[in-house]
mmCIF file of C-alpha atoms in Angstrom:
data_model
loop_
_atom_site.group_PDB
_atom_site.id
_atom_site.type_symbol
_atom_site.label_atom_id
_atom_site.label_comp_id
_atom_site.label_asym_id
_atom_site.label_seq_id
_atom_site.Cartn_x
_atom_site.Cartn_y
_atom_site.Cartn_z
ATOM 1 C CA UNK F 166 96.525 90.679 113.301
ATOM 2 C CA UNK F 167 93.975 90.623 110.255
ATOM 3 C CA UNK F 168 94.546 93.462 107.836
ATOM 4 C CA UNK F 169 98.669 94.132 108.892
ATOM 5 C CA UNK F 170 101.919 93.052 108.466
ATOM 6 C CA UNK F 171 105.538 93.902 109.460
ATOM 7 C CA UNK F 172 107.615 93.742 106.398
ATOM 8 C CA UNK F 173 111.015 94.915 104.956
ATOM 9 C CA UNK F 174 109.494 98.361 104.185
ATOM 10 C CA UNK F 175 108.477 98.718 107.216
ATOM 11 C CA UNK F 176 111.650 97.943 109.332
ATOM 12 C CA UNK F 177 113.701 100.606 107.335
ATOM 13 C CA UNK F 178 110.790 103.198 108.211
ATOM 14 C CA UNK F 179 111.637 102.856 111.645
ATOM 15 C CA UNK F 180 114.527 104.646 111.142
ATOM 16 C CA UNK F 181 112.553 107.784 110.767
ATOM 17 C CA UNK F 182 110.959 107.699 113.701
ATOM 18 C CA UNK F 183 111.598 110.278 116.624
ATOM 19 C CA UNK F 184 113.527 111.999 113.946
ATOM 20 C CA UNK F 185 112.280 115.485 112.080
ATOM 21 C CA UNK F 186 109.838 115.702 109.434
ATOM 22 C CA UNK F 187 111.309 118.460 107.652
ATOM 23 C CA UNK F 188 113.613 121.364 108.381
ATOM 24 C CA UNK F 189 113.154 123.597 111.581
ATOM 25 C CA UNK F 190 110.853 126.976 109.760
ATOM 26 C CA UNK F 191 110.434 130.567 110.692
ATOM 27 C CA UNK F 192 107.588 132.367 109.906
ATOM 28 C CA UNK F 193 108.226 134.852 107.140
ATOM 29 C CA UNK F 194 106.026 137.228 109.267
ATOM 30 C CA UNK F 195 105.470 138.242 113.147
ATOM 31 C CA UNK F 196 101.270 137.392 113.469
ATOM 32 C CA UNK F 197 99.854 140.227 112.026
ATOM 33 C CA UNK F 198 96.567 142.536 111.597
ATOM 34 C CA UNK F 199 96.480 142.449 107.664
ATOM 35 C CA UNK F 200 96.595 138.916 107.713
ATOM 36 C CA UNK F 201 94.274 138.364 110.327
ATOM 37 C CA UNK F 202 91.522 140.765 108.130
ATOM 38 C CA UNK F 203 92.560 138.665 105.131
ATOM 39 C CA UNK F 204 91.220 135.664 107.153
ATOM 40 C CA UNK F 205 88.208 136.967 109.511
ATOM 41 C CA UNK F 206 86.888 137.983 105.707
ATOM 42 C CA UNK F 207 87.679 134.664 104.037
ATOM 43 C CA UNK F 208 85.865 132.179 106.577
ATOM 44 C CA UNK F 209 83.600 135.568 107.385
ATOM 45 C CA UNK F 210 84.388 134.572 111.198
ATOM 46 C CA UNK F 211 83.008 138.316 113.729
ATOM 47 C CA UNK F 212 84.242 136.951 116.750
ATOM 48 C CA UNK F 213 85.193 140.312 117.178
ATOM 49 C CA UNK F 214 88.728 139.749 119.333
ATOM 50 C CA UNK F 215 90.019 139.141 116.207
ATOM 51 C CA UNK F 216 89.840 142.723 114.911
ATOM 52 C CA UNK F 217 88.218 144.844 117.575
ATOM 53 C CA UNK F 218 91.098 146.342 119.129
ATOM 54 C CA UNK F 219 88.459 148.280 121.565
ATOM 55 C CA UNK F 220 86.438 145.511 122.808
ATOM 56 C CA UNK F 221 89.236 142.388 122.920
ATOM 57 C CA UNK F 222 90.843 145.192 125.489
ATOM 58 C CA UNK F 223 87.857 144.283 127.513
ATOM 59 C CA UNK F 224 87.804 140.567 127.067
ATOM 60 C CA UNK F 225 90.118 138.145 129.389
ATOM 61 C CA UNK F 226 92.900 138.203 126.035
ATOM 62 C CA UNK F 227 93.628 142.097 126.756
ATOM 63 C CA UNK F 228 93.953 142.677 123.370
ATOM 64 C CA UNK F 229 93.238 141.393 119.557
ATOM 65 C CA UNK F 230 94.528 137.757 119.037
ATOM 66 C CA UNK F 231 94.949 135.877 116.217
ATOM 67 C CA UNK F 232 92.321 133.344 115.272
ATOM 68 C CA UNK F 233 93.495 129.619 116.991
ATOM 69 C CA UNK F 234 93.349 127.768 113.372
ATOM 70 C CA UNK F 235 95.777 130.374 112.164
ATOM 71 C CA UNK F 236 98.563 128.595 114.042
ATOM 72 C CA UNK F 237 99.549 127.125 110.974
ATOM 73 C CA UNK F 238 99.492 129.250 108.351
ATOM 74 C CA UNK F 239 101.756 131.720 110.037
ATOM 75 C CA UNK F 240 104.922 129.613 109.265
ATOM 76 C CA UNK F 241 103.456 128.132 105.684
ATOM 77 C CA UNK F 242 106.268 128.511 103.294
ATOM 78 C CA UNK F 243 106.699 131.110 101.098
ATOM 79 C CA UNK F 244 105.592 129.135 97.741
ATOM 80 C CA UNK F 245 107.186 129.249 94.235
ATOM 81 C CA UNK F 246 104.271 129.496 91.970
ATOM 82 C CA UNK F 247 105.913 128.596 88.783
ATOM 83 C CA UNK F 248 105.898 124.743 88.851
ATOM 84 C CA UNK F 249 104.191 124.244 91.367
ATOM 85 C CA UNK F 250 101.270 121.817 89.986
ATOM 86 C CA UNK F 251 104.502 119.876 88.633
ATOM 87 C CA UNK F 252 105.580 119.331 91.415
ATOM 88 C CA UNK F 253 102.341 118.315 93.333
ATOM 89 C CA UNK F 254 101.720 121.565 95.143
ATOM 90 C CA UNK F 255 104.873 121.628 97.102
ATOM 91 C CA UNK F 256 105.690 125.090 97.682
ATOM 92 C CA UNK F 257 109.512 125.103 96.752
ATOM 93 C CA UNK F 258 111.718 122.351 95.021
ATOM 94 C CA UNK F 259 113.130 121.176 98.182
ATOM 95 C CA UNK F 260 113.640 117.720 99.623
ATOM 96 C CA UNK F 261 114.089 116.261 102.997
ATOM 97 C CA UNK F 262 114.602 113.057 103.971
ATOM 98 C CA UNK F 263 111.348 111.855 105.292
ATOM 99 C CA UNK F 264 109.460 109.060 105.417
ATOM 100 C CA UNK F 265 107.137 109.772 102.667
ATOM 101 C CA UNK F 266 110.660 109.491 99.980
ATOM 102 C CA UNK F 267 111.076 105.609 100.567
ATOM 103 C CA UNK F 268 107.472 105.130 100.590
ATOM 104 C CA UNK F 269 106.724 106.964 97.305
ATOM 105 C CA UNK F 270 109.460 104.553 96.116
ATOM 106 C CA UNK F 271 107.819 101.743 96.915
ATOM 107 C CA UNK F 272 104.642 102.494 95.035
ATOM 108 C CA UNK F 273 103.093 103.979 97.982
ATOM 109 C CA UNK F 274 102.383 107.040 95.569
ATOM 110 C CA UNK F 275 98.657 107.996 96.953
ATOM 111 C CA UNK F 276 98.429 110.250 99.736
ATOM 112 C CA UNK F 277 95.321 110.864 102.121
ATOM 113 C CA UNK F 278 95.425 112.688 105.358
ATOM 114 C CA UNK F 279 92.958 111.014 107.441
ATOM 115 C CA UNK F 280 93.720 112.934 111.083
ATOM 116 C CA UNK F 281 94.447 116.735 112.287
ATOM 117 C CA UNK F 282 94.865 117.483 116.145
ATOM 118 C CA UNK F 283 95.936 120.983 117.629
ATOM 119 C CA UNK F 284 96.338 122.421 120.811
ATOM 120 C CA UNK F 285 96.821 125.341 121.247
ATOM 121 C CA UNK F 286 98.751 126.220 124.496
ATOM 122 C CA UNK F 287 98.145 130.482 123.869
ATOM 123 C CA UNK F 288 96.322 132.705 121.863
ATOM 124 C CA UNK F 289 98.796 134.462 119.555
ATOM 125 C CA UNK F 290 98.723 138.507 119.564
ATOM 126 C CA UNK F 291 100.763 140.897 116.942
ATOM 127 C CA UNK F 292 104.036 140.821 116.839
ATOM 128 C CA UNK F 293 104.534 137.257 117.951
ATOM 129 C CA UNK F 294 107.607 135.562 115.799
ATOM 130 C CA UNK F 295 107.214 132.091 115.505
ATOM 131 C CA UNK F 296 109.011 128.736 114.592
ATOM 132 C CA UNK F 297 108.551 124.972 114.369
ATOM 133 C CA UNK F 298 110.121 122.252 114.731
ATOM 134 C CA UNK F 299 108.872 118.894 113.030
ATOM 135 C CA UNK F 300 109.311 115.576 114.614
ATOM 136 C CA UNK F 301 107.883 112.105 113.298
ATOM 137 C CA UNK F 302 105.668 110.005 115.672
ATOM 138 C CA UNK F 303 105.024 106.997 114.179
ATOM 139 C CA UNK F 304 104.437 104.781 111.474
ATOM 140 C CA UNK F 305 102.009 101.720 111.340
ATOM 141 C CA UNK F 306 102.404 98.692 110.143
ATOM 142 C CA UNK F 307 101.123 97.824 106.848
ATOM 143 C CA UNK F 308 97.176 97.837 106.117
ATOM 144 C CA UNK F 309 94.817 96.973 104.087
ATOM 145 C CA UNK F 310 92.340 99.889 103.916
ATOM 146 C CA UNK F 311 89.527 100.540 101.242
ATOM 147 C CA UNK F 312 92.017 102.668 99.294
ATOM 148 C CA UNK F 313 94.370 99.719 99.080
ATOM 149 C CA UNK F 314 97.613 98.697 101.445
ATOM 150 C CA UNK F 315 99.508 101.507 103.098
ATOM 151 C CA UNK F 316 100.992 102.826 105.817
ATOM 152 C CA UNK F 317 99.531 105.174 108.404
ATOM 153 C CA UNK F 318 102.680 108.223 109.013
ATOM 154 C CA UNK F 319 101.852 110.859 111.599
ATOM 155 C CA UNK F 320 104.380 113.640 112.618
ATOM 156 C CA UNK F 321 104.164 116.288 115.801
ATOM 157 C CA UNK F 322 104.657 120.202 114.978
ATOM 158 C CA UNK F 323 105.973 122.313 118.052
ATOM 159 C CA UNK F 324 105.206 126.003 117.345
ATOM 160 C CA UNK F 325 107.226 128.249 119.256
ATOM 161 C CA UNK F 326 107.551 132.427 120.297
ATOM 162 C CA UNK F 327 110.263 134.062 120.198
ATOM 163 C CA UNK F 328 111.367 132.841 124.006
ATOM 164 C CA UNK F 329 111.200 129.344 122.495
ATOM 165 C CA UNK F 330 108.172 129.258 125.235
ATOM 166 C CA UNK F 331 105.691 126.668 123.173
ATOM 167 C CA UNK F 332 102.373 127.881 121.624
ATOM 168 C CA UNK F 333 100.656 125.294 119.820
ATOM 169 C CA UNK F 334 101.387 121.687 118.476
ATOM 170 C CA UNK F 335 100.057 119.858 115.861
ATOM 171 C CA UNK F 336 99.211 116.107 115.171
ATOM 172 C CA UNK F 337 99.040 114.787 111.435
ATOM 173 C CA UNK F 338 98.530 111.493 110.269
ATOM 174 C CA UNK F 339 98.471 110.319 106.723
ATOM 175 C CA UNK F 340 98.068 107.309 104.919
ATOM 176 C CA UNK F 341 100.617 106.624 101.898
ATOM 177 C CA UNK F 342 98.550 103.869 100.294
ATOM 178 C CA UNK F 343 99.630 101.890 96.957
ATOM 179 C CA UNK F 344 96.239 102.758 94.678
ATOM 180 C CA UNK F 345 97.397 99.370 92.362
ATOM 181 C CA UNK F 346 97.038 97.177 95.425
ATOM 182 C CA UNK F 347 92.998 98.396 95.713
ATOM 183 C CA UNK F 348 90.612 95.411 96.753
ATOM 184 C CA UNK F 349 93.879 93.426 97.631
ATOM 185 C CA UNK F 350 93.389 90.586 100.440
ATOM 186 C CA UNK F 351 97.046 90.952 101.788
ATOM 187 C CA UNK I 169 80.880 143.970 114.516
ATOM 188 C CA UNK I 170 81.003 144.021 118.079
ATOM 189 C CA UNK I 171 78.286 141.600 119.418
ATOM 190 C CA UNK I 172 76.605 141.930 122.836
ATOM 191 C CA UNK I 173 77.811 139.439 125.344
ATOM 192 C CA UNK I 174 73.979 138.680 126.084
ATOM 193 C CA UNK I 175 73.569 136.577 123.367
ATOM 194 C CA UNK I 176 76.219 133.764 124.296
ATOM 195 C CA UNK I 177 75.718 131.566 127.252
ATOM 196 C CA UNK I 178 77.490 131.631 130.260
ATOM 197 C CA UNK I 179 79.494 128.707 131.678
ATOM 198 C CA UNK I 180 76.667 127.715 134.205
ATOM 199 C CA UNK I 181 74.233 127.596 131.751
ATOM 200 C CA UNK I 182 75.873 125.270 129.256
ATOM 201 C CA UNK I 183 74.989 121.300 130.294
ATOM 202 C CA UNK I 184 76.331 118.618 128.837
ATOM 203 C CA UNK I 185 73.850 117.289 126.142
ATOM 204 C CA UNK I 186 73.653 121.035 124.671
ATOM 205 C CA UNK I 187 73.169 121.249 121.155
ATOM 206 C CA UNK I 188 75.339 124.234 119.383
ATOM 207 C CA UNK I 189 73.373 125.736 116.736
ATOM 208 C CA UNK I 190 73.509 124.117 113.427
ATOM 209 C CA UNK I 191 75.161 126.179 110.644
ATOM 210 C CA UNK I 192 75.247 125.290 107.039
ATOM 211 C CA UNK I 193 78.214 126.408 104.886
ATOM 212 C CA UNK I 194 77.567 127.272 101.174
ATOM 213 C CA UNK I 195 80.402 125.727 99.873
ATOM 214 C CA UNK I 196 81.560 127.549 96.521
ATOM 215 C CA UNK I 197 84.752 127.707 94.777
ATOM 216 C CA UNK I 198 84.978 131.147 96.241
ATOM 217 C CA UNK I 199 84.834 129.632 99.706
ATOM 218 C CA UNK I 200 87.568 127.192 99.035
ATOM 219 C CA UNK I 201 89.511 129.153 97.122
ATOM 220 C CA UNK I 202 89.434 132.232 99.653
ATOM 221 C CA UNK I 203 90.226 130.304 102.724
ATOM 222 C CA UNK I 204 93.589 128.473 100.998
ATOM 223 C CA UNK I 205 95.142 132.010 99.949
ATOM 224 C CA UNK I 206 94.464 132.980 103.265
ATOM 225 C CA UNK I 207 95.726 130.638 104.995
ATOM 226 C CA UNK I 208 98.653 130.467 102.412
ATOM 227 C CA UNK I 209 97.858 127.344 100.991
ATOM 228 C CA UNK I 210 98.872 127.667 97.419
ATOM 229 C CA UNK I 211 98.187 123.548 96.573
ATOM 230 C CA UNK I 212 96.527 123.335 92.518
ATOM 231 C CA UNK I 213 94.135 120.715 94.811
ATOM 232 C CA UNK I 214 92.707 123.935 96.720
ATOM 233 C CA UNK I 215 91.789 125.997 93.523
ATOM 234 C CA UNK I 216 92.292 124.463 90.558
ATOM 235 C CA UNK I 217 89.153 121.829 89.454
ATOM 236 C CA UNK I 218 91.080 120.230 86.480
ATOM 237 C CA UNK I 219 94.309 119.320 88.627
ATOM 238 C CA UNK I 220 92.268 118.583 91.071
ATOM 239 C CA UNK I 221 90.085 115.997 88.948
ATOM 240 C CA UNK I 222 93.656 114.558 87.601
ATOM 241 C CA UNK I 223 94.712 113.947 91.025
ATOM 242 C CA UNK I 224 91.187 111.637 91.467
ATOM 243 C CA UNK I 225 89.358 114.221 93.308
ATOM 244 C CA UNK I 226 85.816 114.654 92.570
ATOM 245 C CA UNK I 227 86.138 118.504 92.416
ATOM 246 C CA UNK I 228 88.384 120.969 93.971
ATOM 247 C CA UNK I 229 88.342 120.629 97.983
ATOM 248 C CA UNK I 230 88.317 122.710 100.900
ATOM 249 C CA UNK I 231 92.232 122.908 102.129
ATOM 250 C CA UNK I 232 92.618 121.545 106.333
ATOM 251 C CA UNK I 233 93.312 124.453 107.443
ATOM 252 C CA UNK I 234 90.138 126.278 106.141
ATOM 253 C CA UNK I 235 87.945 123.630 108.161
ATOM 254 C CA UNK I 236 89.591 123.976 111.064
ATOM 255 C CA UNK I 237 89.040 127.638 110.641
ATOM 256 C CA UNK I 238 85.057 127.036 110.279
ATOM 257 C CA UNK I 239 84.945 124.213 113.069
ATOM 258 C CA UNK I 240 86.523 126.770 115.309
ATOM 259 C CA UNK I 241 84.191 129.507 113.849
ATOM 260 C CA UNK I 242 81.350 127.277 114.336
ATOM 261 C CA UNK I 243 81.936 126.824 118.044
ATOM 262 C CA UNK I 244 82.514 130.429 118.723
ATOM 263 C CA UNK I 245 79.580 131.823 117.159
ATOM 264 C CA UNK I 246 77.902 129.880 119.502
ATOM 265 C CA UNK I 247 80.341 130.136 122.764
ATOM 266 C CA UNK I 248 81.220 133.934 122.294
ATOM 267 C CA UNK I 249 84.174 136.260 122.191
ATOM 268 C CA UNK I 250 85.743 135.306 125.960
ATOM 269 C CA UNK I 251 86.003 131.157 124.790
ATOM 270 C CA UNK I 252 89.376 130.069 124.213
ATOM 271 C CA UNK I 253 89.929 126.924 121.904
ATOM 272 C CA UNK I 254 92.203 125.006 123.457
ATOM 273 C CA UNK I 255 92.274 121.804 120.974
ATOM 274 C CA UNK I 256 90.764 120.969 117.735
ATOM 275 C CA UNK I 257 90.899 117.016 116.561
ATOM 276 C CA UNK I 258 89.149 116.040 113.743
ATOM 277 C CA UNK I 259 88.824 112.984 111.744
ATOM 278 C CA UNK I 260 89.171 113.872 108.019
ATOM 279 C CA UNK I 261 87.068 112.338 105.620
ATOM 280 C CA UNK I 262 84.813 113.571 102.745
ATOM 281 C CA UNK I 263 86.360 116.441 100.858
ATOM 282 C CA UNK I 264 84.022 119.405 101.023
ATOM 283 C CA UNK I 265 83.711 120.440 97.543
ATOM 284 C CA UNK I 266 81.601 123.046 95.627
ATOM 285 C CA UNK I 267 78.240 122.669 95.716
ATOM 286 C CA UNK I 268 77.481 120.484 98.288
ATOM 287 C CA UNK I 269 76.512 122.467 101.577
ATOM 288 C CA UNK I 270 78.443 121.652 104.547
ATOM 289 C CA UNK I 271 76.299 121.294 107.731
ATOM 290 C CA UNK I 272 78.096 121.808 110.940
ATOM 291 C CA UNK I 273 76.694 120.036 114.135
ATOM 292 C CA UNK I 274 78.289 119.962 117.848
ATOM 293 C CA UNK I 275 77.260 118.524 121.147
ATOM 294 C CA UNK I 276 78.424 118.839 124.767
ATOM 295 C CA UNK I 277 80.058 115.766 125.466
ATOM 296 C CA UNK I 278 81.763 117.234 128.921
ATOM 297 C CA UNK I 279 82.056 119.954 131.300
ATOM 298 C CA UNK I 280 84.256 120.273 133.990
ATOM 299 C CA UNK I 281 85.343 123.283 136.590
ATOM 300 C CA UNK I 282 89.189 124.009 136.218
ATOM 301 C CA UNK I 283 90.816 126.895 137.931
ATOM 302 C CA UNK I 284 89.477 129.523 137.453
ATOM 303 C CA UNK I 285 88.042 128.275 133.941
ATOM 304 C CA UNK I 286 84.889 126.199 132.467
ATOM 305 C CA UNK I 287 86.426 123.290 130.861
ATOM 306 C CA UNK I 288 83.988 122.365 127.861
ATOM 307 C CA UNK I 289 84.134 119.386 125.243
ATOM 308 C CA UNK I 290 82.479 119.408 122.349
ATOM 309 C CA UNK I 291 81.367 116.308 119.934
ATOM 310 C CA UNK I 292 81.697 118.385 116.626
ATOM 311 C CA UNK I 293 80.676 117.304 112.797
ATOM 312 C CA UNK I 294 80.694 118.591 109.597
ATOM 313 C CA UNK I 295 78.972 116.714 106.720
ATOM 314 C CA UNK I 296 77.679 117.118 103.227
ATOM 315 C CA UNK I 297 75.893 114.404 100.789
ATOM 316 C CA UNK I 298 79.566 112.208 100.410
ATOM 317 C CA UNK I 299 79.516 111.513 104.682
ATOM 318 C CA UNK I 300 81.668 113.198 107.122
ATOM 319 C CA UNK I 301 83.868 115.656 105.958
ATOM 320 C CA UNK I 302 85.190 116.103 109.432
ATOM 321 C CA UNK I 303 84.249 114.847 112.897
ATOM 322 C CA UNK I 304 85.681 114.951 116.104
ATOM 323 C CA UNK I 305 86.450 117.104 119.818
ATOM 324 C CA UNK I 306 86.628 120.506 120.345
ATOM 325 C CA UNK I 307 87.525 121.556 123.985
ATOM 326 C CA UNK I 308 86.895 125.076 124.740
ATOM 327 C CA UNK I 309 87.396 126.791 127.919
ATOM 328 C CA UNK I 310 85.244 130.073 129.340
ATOM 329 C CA UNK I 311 85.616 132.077 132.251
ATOM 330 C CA UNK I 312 83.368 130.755 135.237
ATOM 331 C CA UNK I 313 80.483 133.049 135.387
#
């Protein structure tokens, strides 16, 4: 096919596949009213089951939920601040083996994420704990995009309560393109 | 805060073909920078301009988290407090950086009757003067009125 090609790279990313992303995470914090004001005021979003304890009662929730899109910033790590523009706005020094290592290797250095899906199976309400688990989809063959050649990664997050009943998944996709290989033909 | 339910339609009234109605985001470094802390989303790309601009960025950009937060506020300022968003896939393209507004526009692509539910899907976009920021489905369920 025009535009992609199965290489050497690309047969020792396979290994990745089906296996995690990055570590299993907890949340640092059940879902929570203070951080629910903190974002209701930051996108200035009324829908008032958010915060209206009185009138989400009435509403088919029951209660106050958490804004959907919240899903994942209730298990975001905790970040170290110190550094952190060193080292590329990771939130702590540590490493996992993931697919992005052998790329980044290989000159694949750029970074774009080109797809976000979730689904969100419930509405979360205070005092839910969560966790995730990370698991890597798939990885394309080699392209040739406008940013240069790369590979398209995309990884599944399972977000999970307490029960380990699931809550919400997430789809990401990224390309790890080479920017020296910009304009290429193959 | 509390809005009256008279204002949002009810699942018989919504047709597929339906425009939402358009909102336009004032995108500032406030905005951006506001919706990464609270989402948690400490990334230099997210509030910083000059890491940003080493990194290749035109400007400081609005983190993926933030506009799912708006494309989900977008659709229920217009679907009310009883929708549930059941999925959110967007296409990411142009970073939404200061100064360049970001209009939101969304379209009923499909309706169907579940349960006891409204099953809607919505053809969503947000774009400033660099193209799509972000384009793609929203499905949204109601209660059937």
């Amino acid at each position: 096919m025009a535009g992609e090609a199965v290489d050497e790279l690309r047969e020792r990313l396979e290994a990745y596949v089906g296996k995690p992303m990055g570590p299993p995470a907890v949340a640092p914090d059940a879902v929570n009213v203070p951080m629910i004001r903190h974002w209701v005021d930051a996108l200035d979003d009324r829908n008032p089951v958010y915060l209206d304890e009185a009138f989400a009662a009435t509403t088919r929730f029951g209660g106050i939920v958490a804004p959907p899109a919240m899903l994942q910033t209730w298990t975001m790590a905790r970040p170290k601040i110190e550094g952190i523009a060193e080292r590329g706005g990771a939130p702590d020094e540590m490493e996992f083996d993931n697919p992005i290592l052998p790329l980044d290797e290989a000159g694949y250095v750029g970074t774009l994420a080109t797809n976000s899906e979730l689904e969100f199976v419930r509405y979360l309400r205070p005092g839910d704990q969560l966790h995730l688990t990370t698991e890597v989809e798939s990885i394309s063959n080699r392209k040739t995009t406008a940013l240069g050649q790369g590979y398209f990664v995309t990884w599944v997050t399972t977000y999970m309560d307490a029960e380990g009943e699931v809550v919400g998944r997430q789809l990401f996709r990224i390309l790890k393109f080479d920017p020296s290989t910009i304009g290429a033909t193959r | 805060m509390t809005r009256g339910e008279a204002n949002f339609p009810r699942s018989t009234e919504i047709a597929v073909g339906d425009e939402l109605p358009p909102f336009e985001l004032a995108v500032t470094p406030t905005v951006i920078v506001a919706g990464a802390i609270a989402s948690r989303d400490f990334m230099p790309a997210h509030h910083d301009r000059e890491f940003a601009r080493g990194q290749g960025a035109p400007d400081m950009f609005m983190n993926i988290l933030t506009t799912n937060g708006y494309v989900s506020r977008f659709v229920t300022d217009w679907a009310g407090p009883e929708a549930m968003i059941r999925k959110i896939a967007i296409r990411l393209g142009a970073p939404a950086i200061p100064g360049q507004p970001l209009r939101f526009s969304g379209r009923v692509a499909e309706k169907r009757e579940a349960q006891d539910e409204c099953v809607i899907e919505l053809a969503v976009r947000a774009a400033n003067e660099l193209g799509d920021h972000a384009t793609g489905t929203v499905v949204v369920t109601l209660p059937r009125a």
